[in-house]
Short mmCIF file of C-alpha atoms in Angstrom, two decimals:
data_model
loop_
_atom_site.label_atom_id
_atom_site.label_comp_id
_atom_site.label_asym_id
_atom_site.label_seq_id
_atom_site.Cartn_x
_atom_site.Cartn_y
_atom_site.Cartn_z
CA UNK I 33 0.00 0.00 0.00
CA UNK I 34 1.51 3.30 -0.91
CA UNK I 35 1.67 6.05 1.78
CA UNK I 36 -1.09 8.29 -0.22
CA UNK I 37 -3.11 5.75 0.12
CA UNK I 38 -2.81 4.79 4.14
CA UNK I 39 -3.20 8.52 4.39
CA UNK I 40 -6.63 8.62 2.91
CA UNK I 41 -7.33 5.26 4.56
CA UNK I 42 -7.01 7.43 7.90
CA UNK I 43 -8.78 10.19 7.10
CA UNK I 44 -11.63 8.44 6.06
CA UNK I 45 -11.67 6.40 9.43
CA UNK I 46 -10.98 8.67 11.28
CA UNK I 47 -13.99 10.91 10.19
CA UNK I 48 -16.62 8.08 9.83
CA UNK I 49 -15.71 7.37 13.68
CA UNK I 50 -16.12 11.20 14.52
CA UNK I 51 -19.50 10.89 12.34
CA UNK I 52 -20.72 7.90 14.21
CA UNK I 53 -19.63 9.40 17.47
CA UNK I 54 -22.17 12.61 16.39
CA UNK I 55 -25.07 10.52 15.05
CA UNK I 56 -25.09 8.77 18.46
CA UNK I 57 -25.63 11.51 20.57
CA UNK I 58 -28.23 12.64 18.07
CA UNK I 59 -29.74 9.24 18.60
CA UNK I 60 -29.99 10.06 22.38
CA UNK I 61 -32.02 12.88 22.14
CA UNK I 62 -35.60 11.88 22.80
CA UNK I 63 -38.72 12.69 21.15
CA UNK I 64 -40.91 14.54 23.53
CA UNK I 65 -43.82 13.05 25.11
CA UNK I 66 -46.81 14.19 27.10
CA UNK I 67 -45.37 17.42 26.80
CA UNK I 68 -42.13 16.14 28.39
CA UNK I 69 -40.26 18.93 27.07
CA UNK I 70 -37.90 19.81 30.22
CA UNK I 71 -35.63 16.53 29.29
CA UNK I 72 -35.79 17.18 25.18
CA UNK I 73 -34.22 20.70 26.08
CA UNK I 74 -31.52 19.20 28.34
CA UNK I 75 -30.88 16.44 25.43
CA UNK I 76 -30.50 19.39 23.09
CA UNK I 77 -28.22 20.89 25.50
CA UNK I 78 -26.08 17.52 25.98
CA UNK I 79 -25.81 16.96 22.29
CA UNK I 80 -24.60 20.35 21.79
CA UNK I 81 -21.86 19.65 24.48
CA UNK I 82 -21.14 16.48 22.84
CA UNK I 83 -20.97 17.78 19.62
CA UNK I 84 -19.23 21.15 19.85
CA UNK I 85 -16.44 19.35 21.87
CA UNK I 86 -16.10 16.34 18.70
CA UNK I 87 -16.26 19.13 16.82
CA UNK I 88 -13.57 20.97 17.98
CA UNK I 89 -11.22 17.89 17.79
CA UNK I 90 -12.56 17.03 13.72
CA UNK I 91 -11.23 20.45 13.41
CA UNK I 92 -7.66 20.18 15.06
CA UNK I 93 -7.60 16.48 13.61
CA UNK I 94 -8.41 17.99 9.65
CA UNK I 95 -5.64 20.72 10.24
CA UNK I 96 -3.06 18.54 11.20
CA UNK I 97 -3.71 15.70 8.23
CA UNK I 98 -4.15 18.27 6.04
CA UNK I 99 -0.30 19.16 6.85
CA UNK I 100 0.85 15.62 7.33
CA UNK I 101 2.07 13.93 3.70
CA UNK I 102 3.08 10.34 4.96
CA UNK I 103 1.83 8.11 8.00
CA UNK I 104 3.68 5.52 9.82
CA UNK I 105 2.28 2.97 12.56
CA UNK I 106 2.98 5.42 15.15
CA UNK I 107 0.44 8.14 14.03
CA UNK I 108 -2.08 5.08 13.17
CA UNK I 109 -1.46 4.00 16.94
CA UNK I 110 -2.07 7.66 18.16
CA UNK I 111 -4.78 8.16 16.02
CA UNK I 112 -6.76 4.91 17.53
CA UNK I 113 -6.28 6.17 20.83
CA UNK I 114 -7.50 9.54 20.41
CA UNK I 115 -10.23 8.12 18.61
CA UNK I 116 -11.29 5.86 21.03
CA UNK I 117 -11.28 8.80 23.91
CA UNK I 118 -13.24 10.99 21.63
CA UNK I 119 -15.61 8.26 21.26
CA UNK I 120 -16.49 8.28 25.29
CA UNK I 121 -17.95 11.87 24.69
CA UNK I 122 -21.66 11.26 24.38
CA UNK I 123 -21.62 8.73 27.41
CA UNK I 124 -19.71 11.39 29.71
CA UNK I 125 -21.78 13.73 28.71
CA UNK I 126 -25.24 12.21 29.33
CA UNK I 127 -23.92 10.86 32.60
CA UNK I 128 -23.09 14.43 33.58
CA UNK I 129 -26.38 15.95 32.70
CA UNK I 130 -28.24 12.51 34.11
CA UNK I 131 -26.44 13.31 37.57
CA UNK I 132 -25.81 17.18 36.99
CA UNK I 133 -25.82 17.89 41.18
CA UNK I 134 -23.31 14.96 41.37
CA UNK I 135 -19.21 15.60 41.79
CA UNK I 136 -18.25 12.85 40.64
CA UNK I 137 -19.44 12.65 36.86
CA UNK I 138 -18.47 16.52 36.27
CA UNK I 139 -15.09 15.34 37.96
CA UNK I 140 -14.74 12.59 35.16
CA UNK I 141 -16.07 14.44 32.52
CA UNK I 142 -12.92 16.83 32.97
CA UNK I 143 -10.83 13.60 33.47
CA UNK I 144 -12.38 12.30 29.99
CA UNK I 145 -11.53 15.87 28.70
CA UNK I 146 -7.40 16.08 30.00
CA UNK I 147 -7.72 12.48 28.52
CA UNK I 148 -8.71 13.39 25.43
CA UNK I 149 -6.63 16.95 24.84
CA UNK I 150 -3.90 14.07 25.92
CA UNK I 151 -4.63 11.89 22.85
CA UNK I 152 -4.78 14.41 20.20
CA UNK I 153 -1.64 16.39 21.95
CA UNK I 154 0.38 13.24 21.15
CA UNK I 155 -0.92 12.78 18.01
CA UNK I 156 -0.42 16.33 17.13
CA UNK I 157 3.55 15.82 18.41
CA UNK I 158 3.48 12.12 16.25
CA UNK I 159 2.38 13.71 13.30
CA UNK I 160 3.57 17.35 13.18
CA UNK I 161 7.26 15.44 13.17
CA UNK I 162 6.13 13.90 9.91
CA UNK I 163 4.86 17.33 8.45
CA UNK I 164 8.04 18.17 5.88
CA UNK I 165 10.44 20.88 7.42
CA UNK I 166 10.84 23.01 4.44
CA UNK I 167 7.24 24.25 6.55
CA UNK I 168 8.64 27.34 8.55
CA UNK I 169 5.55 27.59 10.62
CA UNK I 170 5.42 24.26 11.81
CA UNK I 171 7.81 25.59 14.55
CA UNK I 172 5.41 28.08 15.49
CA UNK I 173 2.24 25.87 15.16
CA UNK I 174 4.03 23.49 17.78
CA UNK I 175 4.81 26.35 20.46
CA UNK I 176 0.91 27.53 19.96
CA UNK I 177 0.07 24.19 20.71
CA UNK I 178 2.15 23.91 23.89
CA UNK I 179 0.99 27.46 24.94
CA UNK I 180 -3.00 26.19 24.12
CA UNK I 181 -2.66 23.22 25.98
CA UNK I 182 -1.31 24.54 28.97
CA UNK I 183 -4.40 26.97 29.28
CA UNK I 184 -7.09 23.71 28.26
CA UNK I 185 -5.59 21.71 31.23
CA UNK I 186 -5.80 24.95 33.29
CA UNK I 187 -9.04 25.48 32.76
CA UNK I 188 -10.15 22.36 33.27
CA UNK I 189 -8.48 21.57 36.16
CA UNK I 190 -10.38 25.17 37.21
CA UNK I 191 -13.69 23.81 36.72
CA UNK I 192 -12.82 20.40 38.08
CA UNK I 193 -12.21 22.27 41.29
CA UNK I 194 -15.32 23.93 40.53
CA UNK I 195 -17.28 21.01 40.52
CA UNK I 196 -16.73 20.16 44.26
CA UNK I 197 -18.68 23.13 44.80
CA UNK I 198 -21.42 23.51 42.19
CA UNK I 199 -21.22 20.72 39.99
CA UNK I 200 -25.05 21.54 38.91
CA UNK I 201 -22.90 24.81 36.24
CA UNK I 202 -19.55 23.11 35.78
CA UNK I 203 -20.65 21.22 32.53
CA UNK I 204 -22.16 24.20 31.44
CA UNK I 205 -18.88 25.77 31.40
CA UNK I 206 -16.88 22.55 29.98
CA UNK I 207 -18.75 23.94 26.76
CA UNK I 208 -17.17 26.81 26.99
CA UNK I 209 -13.29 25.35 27.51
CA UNK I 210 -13.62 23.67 23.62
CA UNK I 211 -15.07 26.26 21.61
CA UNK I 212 -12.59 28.94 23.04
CA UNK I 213 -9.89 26.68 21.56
CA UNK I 214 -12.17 25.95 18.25
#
């Protein structure tokens, strides 16, 4: 198989997993009955968590392929694992808005979240190695990572501590955390 090709091969997986992740939490949203309509809107609000987060990552994740001419097993390997924590979204989520005066599901949510910014950070540092050096602002893409990263785990770790106090707002601000780095 040429290295185009595994490249594509990626790509592709990578964004029917990120498509499937989506469509699930879409699945989870339930149809409102006997004017139910206090859980549809807090279904609407957890699918928009789940999918502004995913969405986020899709974004960082197209970026960096779109840099990236060859793969190797290493980015493949990174790529699964991020993957797989991305794919944990809609669960956390819906366990966090299921239990939203609870510590410890806003406390794993931002675990899942560190977890996740973990994955693609490696990934990123896998595959921005591959990205050919005759690039003079891959230098400078890698120390805006660094510096972006340090304020996502700060601000999680923020609302982590948050959420021994008020866990009931603290997903409400997790929202907030990936669209500021969108």
């Amino acid at each position: 198989m040429n290295l185009a090709n595994a490249k594509t091969r990626i790509e592709l997986f990578s964004d029917a997993v990120i498509a499937i992740v989506i469509t699930i939490a879409a699945l989870e949203i339930p149809i409102p009955h006997n004017g139910n309509y206090h859980q549809f809107v807090g279904s609407l609000f957890t699918f928009a968590i789940s999918f502004f987060i995913v969405a986020s990552y899709w974004s960082d994740h197209r970026n960096l392929f779109e840099k990236i001419e060859k793969i190797n097993e290493r980015v493949v390997f990174k790529n699964s694992c991020f993957l797989f924590s991305l794919v944990l979204i809609p669960v956390f989520t819906k366990w966090s808005m299921e239990a939203a005066d609870k510590k410890i599901p806003a406390l794993a949510f931002g675990l899942l979240l560190m977890i996740i910014n973990g994955m693609f950070s490696s990934l990123f540092l896998t595959g921005s190695s591959l990205i050919e050096q005759n690039d003079g602002r891959i230098g400078e893409l890698k120390k805006l990572y660094v510096r972006r990263d340090l304020v996502y785990y700060f601000s999680i770790c923020l609302l982590m501590i948050t959420a021994f106090f008020v866990p009931q707002i603290t997903l409400f601000f997790f929202i907030g955390v990936p669209l500021a780095m969108f």
